[in-house]
PDB file of C-alpha atoms in Angstrom:
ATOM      1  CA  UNK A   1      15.528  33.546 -24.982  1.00  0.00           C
ATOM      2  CA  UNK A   2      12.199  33.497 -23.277  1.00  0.00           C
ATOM      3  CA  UNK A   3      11.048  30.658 -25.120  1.00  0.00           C
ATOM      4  CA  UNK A   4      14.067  28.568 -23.629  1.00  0.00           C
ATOM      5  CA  UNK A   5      13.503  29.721 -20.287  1.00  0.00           C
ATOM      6  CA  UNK A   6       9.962  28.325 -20.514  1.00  0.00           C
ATOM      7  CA  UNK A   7      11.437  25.242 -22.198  1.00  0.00           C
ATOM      8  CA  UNK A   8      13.652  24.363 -19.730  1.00  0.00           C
ATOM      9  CA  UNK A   9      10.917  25.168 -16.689  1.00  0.00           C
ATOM     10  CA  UNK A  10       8.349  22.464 -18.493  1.00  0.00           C
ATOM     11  CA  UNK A  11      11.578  19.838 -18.453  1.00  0.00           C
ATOM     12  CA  UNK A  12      11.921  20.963 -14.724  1.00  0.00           C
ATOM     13  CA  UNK A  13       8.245  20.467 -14.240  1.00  0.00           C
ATOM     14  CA  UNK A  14       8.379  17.211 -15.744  1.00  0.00           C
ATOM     15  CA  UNK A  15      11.260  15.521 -13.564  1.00  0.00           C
ATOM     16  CA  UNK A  16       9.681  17.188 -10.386  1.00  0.00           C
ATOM     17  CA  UNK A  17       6.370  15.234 -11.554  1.00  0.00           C
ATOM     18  CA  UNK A  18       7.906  12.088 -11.994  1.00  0.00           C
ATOM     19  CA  UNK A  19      10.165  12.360  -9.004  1.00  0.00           C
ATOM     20  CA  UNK A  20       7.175  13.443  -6.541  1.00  0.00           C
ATOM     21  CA  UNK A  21       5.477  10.577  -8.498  1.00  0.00           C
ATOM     22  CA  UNK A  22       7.834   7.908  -7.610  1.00  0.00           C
ATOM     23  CA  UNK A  23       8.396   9.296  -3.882  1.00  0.00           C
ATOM     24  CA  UNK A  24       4.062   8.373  -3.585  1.00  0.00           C
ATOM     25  CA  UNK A  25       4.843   4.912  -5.304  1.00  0.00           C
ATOM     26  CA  UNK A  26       7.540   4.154  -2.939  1.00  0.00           C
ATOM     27  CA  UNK A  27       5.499   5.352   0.038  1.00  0.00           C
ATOM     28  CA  UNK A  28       8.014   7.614   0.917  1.00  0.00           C
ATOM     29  CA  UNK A  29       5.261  10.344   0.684  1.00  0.00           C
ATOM     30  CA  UNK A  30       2.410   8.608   3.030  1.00  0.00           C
ATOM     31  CA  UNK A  31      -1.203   9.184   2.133  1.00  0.00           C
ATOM     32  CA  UNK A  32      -1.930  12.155   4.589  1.00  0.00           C
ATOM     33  CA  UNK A  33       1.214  13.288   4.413  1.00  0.00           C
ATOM     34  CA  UNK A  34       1.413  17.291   4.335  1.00  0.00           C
ATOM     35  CA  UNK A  35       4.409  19.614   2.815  1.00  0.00           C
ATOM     36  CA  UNK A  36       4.836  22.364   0.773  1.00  0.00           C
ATOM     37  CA  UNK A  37       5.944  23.813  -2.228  1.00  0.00           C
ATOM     38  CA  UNK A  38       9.130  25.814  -0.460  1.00  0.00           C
ATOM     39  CA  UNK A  39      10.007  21.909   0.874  1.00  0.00           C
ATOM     40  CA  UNK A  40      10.030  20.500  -2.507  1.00  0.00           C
ATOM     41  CA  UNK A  41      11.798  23.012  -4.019  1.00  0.00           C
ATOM     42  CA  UNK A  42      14.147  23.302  -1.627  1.00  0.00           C
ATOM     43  CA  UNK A  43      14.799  19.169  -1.479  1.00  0.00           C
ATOM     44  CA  UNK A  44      15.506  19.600  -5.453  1.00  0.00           C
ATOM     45  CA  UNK A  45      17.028  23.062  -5.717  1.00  0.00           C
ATOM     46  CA  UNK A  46      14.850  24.152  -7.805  1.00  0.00           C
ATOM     47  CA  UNK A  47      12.674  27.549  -8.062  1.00  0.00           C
ATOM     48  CA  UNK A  48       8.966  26.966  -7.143  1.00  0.00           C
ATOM     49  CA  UNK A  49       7.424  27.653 -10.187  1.00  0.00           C
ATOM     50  CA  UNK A  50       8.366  24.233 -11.774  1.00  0.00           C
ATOM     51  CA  UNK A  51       7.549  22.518  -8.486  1.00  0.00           C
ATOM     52  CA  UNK A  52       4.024  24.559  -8.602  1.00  0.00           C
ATOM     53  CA  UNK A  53       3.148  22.690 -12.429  1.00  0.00           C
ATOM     54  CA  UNK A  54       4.099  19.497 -11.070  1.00  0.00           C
ATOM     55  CA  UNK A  55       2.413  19.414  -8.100  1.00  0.00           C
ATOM     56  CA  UNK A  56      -0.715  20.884  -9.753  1.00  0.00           C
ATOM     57  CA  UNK A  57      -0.440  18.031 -12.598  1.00  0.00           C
ATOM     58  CA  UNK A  58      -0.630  15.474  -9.496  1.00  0.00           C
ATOM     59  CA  UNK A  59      -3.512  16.757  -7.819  1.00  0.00           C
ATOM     60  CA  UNK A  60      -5.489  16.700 -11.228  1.00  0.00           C
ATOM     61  CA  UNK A  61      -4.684  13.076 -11.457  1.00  0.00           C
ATOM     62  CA  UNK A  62      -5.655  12.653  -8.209  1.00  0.00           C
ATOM     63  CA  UNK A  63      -2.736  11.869  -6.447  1.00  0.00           C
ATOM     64  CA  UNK A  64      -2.584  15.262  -4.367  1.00  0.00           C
ATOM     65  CA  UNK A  65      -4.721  17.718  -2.960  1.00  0.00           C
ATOM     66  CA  UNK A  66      -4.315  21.141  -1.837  1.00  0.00           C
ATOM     67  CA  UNK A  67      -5.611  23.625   0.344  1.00  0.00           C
ATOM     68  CA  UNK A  68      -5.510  27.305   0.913  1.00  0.00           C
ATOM     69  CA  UNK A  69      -2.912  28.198   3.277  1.00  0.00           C
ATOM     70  CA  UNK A  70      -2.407  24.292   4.405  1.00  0.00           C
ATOM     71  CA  UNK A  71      -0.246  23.011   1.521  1.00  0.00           C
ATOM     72  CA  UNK A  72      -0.184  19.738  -0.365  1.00  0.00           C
ATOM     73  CA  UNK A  73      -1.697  16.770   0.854  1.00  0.00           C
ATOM     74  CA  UNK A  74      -1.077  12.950  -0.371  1.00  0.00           C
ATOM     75  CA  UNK A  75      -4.408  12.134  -1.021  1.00  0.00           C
ATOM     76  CA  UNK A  76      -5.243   8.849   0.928  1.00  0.00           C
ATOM     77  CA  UNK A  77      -5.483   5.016  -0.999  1.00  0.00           C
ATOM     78  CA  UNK A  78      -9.456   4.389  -2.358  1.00  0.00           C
ATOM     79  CA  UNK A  79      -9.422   0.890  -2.344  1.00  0.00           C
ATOM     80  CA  UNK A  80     -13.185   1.651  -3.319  1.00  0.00           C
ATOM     81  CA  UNK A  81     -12.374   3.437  -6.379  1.00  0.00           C
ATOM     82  CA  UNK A  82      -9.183   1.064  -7.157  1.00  0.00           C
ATOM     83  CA  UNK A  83     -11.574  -1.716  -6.828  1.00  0.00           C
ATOM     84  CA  UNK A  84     -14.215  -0.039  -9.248  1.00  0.00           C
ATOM     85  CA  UNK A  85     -11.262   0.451 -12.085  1.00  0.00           C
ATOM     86  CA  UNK A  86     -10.470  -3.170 -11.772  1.00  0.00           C
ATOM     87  CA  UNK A  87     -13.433  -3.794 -12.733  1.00  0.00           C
ATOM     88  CA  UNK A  88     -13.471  -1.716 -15.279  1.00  0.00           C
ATOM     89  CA  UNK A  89     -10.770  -3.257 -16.875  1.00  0.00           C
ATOM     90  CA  UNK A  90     -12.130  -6.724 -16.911  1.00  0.00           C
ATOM     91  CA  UNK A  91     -15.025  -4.662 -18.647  1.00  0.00           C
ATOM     92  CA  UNK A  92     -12.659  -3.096 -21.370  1.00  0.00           C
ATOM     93  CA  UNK A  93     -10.987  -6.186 -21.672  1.00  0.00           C
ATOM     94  CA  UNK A  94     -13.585  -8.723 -21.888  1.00  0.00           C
ATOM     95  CA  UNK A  95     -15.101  -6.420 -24.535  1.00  0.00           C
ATOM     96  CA  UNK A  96     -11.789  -6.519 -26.057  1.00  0.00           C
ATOM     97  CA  UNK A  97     -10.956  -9.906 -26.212  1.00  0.00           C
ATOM     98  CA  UNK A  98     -14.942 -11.034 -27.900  1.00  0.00           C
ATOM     99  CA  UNK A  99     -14.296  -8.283 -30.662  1.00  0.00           C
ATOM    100  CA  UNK A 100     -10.779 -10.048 -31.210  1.00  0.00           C
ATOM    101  CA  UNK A 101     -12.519 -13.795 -31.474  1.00  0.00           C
ATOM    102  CA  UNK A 102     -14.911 -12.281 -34.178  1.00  0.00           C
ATOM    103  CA  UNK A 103     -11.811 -11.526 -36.427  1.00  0.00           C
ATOM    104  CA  UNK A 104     -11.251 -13.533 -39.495  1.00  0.00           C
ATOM    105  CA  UNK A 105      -7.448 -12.177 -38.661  1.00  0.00           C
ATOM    106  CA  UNK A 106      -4.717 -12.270 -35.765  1.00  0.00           C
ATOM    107  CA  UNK A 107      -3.702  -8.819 -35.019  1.00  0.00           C
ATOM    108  CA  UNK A 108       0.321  -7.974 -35.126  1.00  0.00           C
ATOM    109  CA  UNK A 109       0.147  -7.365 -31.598  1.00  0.00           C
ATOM    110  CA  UNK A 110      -0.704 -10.685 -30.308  1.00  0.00           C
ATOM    111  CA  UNK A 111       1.799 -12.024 -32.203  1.00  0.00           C
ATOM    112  CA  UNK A 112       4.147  -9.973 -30.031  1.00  0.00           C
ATOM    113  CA  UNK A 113       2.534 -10.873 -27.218  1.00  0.00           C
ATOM    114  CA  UNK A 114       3.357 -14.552 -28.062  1.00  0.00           C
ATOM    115  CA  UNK A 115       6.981 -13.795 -28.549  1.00  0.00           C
ATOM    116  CA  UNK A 116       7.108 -12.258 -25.095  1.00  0.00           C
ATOM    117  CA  UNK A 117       5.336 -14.345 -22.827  1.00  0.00           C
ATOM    118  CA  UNK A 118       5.495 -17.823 -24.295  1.00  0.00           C
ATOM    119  CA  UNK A 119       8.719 -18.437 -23.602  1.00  0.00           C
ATOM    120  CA  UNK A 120      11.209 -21.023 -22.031  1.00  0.00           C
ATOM    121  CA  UNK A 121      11.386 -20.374 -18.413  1.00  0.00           C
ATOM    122  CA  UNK A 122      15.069 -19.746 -17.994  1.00  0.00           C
ATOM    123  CA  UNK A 123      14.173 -16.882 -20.407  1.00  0.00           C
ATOM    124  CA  UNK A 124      11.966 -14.952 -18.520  1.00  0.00           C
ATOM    125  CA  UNK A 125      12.009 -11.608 -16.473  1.00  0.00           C
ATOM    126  CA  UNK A 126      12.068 -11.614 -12.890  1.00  0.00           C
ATOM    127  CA  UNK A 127      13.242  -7.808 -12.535  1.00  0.00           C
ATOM    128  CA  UNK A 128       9.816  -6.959 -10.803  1.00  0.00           C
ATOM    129  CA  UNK A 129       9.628  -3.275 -11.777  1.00  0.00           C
ATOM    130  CA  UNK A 130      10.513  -4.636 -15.488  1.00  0.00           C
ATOM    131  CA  UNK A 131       7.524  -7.599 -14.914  1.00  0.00           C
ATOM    132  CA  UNK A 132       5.368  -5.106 -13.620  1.00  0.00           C
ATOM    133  CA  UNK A 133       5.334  -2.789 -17.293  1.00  0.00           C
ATOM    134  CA  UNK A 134       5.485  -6.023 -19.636  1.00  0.00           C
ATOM    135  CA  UNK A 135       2.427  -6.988 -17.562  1.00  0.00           C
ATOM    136  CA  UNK A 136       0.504  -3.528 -18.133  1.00  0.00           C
ATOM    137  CA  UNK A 137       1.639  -3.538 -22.069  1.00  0.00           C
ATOM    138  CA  UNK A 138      -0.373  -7.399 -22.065  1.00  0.00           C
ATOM    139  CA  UNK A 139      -3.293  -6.013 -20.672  1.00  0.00           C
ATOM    140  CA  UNK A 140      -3.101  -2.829 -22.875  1.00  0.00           C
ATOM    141  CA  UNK A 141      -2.072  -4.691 -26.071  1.00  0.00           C
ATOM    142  CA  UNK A 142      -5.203  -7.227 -25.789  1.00  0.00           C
ATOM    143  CA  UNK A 143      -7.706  -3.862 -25.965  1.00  0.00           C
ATOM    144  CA  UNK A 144      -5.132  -2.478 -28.593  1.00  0.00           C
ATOM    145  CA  UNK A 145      -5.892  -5.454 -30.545  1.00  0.00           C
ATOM    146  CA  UNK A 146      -9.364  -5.197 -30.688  1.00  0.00           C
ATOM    147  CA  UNK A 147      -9.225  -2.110 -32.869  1.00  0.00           C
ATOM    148  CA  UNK A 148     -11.670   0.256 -30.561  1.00  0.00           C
ATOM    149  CA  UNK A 149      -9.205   3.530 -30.055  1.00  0.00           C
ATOM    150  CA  UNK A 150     -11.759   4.731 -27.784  1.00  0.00           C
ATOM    151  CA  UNK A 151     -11.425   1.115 -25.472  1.00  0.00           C
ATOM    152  CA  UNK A 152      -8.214   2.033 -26.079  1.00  0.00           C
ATOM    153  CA  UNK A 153      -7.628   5.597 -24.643  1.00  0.00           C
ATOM    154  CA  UNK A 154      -9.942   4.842 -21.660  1.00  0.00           C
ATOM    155  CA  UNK A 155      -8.080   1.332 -20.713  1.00  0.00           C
ATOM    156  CA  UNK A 156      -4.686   3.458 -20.925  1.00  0.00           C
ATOM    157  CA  UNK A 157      -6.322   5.783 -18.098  1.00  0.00           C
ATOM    158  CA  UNK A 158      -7.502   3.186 -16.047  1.00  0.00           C
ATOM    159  CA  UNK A 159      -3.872   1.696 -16.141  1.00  0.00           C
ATOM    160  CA  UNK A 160      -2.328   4.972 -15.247  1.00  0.00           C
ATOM    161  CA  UNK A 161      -4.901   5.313 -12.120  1.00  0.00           C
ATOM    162  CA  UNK A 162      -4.219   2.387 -10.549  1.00  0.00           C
ATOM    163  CA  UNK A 163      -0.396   2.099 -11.410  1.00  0.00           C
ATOM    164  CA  UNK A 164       0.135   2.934  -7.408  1.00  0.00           C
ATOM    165  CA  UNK A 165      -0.863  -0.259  -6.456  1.00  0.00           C
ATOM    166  CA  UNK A 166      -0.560  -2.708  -9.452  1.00  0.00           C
ATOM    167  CA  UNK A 167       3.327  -2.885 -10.036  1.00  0.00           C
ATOM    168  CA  UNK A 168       3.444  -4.197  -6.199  1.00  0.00           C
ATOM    169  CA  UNK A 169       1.748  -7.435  -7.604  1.00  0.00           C
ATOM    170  CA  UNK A 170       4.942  -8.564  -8.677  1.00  0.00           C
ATOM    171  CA  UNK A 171       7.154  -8.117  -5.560  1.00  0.00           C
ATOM    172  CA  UNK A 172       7.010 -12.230  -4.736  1.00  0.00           C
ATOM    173  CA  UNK A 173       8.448 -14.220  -7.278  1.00  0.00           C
ATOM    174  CA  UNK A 174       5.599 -16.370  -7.100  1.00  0.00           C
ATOM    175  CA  UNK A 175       3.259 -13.755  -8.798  1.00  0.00           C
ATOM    176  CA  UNK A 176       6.019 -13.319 -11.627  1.00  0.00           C
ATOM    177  CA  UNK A 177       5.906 -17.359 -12.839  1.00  0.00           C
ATOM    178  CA  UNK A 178       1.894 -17.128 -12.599  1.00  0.00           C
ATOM    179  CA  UNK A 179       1.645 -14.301 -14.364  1.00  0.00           C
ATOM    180  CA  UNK A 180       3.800 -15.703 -17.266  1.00  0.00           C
ATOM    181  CA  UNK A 181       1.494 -19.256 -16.937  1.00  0.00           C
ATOM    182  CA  UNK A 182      -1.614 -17.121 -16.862  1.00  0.00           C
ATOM    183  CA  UNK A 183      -0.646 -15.307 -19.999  1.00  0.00           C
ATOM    184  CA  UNK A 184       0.579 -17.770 -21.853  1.00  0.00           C
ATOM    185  CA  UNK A 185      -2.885 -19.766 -21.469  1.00  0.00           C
ATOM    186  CA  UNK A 186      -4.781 -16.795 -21.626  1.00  0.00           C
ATOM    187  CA  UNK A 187      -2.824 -16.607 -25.790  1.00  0.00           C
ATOM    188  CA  UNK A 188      -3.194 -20.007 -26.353  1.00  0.00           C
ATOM    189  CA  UNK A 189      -6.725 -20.130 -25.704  1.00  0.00           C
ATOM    190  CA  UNK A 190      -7.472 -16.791 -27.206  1.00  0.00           C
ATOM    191  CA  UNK A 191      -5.262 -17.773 -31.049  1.00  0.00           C
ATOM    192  CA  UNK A 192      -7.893 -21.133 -30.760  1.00  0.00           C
ATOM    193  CA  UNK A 193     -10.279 -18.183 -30.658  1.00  0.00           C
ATOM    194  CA  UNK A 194     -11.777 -20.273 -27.355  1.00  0.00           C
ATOM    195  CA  UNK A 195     -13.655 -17.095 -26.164  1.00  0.00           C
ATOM    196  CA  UNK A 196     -15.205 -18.489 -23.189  1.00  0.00           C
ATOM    197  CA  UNK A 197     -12.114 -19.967 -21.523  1.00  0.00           C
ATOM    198  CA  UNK A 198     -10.233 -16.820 -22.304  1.00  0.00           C
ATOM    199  CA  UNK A 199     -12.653 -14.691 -20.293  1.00  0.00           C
ATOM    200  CA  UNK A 200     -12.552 -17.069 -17.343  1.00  0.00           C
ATOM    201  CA  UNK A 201      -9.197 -17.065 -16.987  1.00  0.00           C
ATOM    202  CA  UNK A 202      -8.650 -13.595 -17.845  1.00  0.00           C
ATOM    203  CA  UNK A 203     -11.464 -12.611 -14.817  1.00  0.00           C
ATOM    204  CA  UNK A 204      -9.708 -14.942 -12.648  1.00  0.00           C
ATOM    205  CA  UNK A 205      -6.619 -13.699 -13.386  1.00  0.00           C
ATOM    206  CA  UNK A 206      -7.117  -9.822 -12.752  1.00  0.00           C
ATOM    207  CA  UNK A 207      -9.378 -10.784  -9.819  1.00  0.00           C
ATOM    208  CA  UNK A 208      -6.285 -12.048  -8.393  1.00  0.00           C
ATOM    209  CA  UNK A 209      -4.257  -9.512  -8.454  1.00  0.00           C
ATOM    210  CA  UNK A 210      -6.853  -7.183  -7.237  1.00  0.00           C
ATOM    211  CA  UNK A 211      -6.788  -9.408  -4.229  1.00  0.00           C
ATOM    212  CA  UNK A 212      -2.709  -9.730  -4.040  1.00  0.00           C
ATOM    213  CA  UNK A 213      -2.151  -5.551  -4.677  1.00  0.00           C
ATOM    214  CA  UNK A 214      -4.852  -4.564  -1.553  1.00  0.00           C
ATOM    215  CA  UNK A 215      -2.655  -7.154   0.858  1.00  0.00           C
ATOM    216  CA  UNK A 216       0.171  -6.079   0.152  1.00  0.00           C
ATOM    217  CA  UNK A 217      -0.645  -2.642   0.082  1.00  0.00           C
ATOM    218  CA  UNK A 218      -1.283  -2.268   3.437  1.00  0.00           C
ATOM    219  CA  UNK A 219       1.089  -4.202   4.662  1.00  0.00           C
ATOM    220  CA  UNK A 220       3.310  -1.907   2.684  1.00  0.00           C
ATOM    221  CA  UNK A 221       1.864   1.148   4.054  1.00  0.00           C
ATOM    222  CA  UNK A 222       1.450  -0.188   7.789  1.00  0.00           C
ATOM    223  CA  UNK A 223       5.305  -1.199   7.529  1.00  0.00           C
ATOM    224  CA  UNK A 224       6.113   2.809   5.713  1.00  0.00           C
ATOM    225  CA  UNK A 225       4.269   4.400   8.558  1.00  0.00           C
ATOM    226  CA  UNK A 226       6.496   2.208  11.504  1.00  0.00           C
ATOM    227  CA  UNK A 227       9.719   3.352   9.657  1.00  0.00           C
ATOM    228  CA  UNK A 228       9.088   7.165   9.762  1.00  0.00           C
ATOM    229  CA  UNK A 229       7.599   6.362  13.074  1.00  0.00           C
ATOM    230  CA  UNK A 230      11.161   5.800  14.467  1.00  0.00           C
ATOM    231  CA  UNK A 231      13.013   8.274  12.158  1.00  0.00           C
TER     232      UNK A 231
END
């Protein structure tokens, strides 16, 4: 019996995270933004112990902070730090795609890659939220294919960090069809094992979106804190 009751407080814990999660994606929880544990519970009807893992789980990936007696805090954008794992990724990935250009062999995932993104365009995505995760799996699968778990395991944490800003890349429909160009030349070029014109295009390509996610950021955020202005 106790066993289940702990069982079904870590599945509690786990939809609270997500949901609090989403809420921060959404901007519906502003950076500076206070509330409590009571507030959270009480907006899911749940008992605070679940809400207390979840919201603990945020803070140590960064996305909260708390104080004694002052509650939980949205912790504010660091377009610093966001711009510092960016370029860690082209790091990772660079690294990645030289290692995969020294192979004698074409990895499985980059054939999957091919399949997904060199495709006819009246068979594409252009569900953003759906774009947004193929795009992340790319990026992911190109360090996956270079063999290096550690490359690996570190590039998966940079992806999760900067997840809050990334997926808005894909809100204009004009990222989505260069994102699917940019791919598909970044494959091409990288099956003709053409290492140099991969990394161009690949730095070009994520310093892009660096550039697109900080605009529209703050427009998003400038446009969140207007709406609960008036409410």
């Amino acid at each position: 019996m106790m066993s289940q009751i702990i069982s079904q407080s870590n599945a509690l814990a786990e939809q609270i995270y997500h949901k609090v999660k989403q809420d921060i994606f959404d901007f519906y929880l502003l950076p500076h933004d206070r509330f409590t544990e009571t507030q959270i519970a009480e907006r899911y009807a749940v008992s605070r112990t679940p809400v207390r893992d979840a919201l603990y789980r945020l803070q140590r990936e960064g996305y909260l902070d708390v104080a004694f007696r002052r509650g939980w805090t949205v912790r504010p954008l660091d377009f610093t730090r966001i711009d510092e794992l960016y370029d860690l990724r082209v790091v990772l990935e660079s690294a990645a795609v030289e290692r995969i250009c020294a192979r004698p062999d074409t990895p499985p995932v980059l054939e999957s890659l091919r399949r997904q993104w060199l495709v006819a365009e009246d068979q594409r995505e252009s569900e953003p939220q759906i774009v947004a995760e193929m795009d992340e799996n790319f990026h992911i699968g190109l360090v996956e294919a270079s063999g290096n778990r550690e490359m690996l395991r570190v590039h998966r944490e940079v992806t999760e960090h900067i997840r809050i800003v990334r997926r808005l890349d894909f809100f204009k429909s004009a990222r989505v069809e260069h994102t699917y160009n940019e791919h598909g030349r970044i494959l091409a070029a990288l099956f003709r094992r053409k290492s140099d014109d991969v990394l161009l295009m690949l730095r070009a390509h994520i310093g892009q979106s660096k550039i697109e996610v900080r605009k529209i950021s703050l427009s998003m955020l400038a446009d969140a804190r207007r709406k609960h202005g008036q409410e």
